[in-house]
């Protein structure tokens, strides 16, 4: 059995707005997230974890921010591409674990919807996908609510 492990990390800054996208779920919020795409920081971290497990670089290599066709893009395009790369090489997703780091919005009430959204995009069972959150105890840029950070881990398995 060939088992691969990848990690991903991403940050997006808050900007003016009334909603944001996190792990495929649109949340009403007093601010938005700044980014070339829809700025779904959790999905970007997960996408990079899958690329990392495959040693295929990062999201910017496959979807360059300099390319205007990805402006405002829905991030499920990126995640679907990453999992397609895995399947094309004979790998299945073992599990994925995403941690969102922010003071607000509160993630807990939305975590199940986020798990379902990610599982749906990747075509895997819900019990393989974890979404959780932590604050940084009011410290640093996440603590000052200047932006949201996310880390993700993914395992890929080839029988
Ligand atoms: Mg990003």
PDB file of C-alpha atoms in Angstrom, residues 22-25 43 46 79 93 95-98 100 107-132:
ATOM      1  CA  UNK A  22     -15.372  28.971   4.229  1.00  0.00           C
ATOM      2  CA  UNK A  23     -14.955  25.308   3.252  1.00  0.00           C
ATOM      3  CA  UNK A  24     -17.579  25.670   0.555  1.00  0.00           C
ATOM      4  CA  UNK A  25     -20.217  27.288   2.765  1.00  0.00           C
ATOM      5  CA  UNK A  43     -10.589  25.008   0.849  1.00  0.00           C
ATOM      6  CA  UNK A  46      -7.057  21.506   1.815  1.00  0.00           C
ATOM      7  CA  UNK A  79     -10.242  21.261  -4.901  1.00  0.00           C
ATOM      8  CA  UNK A  93      -8.482  10.131  -0.226  1.00  0.00           C
ATOM      9  CA  UNK A  95      -8.999  11.355   5.211  1.00  0.00           C
ATOM     10  CA  UNK A  96      -8.708  15.113   5.424  1.00  0.00           C
ATOM     11  CA  UNK A  97      -8.609  17.370   8.465  1.00  0.00           C
ATOM     12  CA  UNK A  98      -9.035  21.149   8.196  1.00  0.00           C
ATOM     13  CA  UNK A 100      -9.763  27.184  10.691  1.00  0.00           C
ATOM     14  CA  UNK A 107     -17.294  27.949  13.005  1.00  0.00           C
ATOM     15  CA  UNK A 108     -18.951  25.361  15.237  1.00  0.00           C
ATOM     16  CA  UNK A 109     -22.542  25.915  14.053  1.00  0.00           C
ATOM     17  CA  UNK A 110     -21.392  25.535  10.422  1.00  0.00           C
ATOM     18  CA  UNK A 111     -18.804  22.773  10.720  1.00  0.00           C
ATOM     19  CA  UNK A 112     -21.158  19.974   9.684  1.00  0.00           C
ATOM     20  CA  UNK A 113     -22.270  21.859   6.588  1.00  0.00           C
ATOM     21  CA  UNK A 114     -18.613  22.481   5.726  1.00  0.00           C
ATOM     22  CA  UNK A 115     -17.769  18.786   6.104  1.00  0.00           C
ATOM     23  CA  UNK A 116     -20.671  17.899   3.826  1.00  0.00           C
ATOM     24  CA  UNK A 117     -19.645  20.477   1.230  1.00  0.00           C
ATOM     25  CA  UNK A 118     -16.038  19.277   1.105  1.00  0.00           C
ATOM     26  CA  UNK A 119     -17.058  15.604   1.025  1.00  0.00           C
ATOM     27  CA  UNK A 120     -19.458  16.346  -1.824  1.00  0.00           C
ATOM     28  CA  UNK A 121     -16.868  18.182  -3.907  1.00  0.00           C
ATOM     29  CA  UNK A 122     -14.372  15.358  -3.438  1.00  0.00           C
ATOM     30  CA  UNK A 123     -16.907  12.542  -3.793  1.00  0.00           C
ATOM     31  CA  UNK A 124     -15.957  10.832  -0.523  1.00  0.00           C
ATOM     32  CA  UNK A 125     -17.809   9.648   2.574  1.00  0.00           C
ATOM     33  CA  UNK A 126     -18.517  12.263   5.219  1.00  0.00           C
ATOM     34  CA  UNK A 127     -16.629  10.356   7.910  1.00  0.00           C
ATOM     35  CA  UNK A 128     -13.366  10.923   6.050  1.00  0.00           C
ATOM     36  CA  UNK A 129     -13.638  14.706   6.371  1.00  0.00           C
ATOM     37  CA  UNK A 130     -13.047  16.773   9.494  1.00  0.00           C
ATOM     38  CA  UNK A 131     -13.540  20.515   9.852  1.00  0.00           C
ATOM     39  CA  UNK A 132     -12.752  22.135  13.168  1.00  0.00           C
TER      40      UNK A 132
END
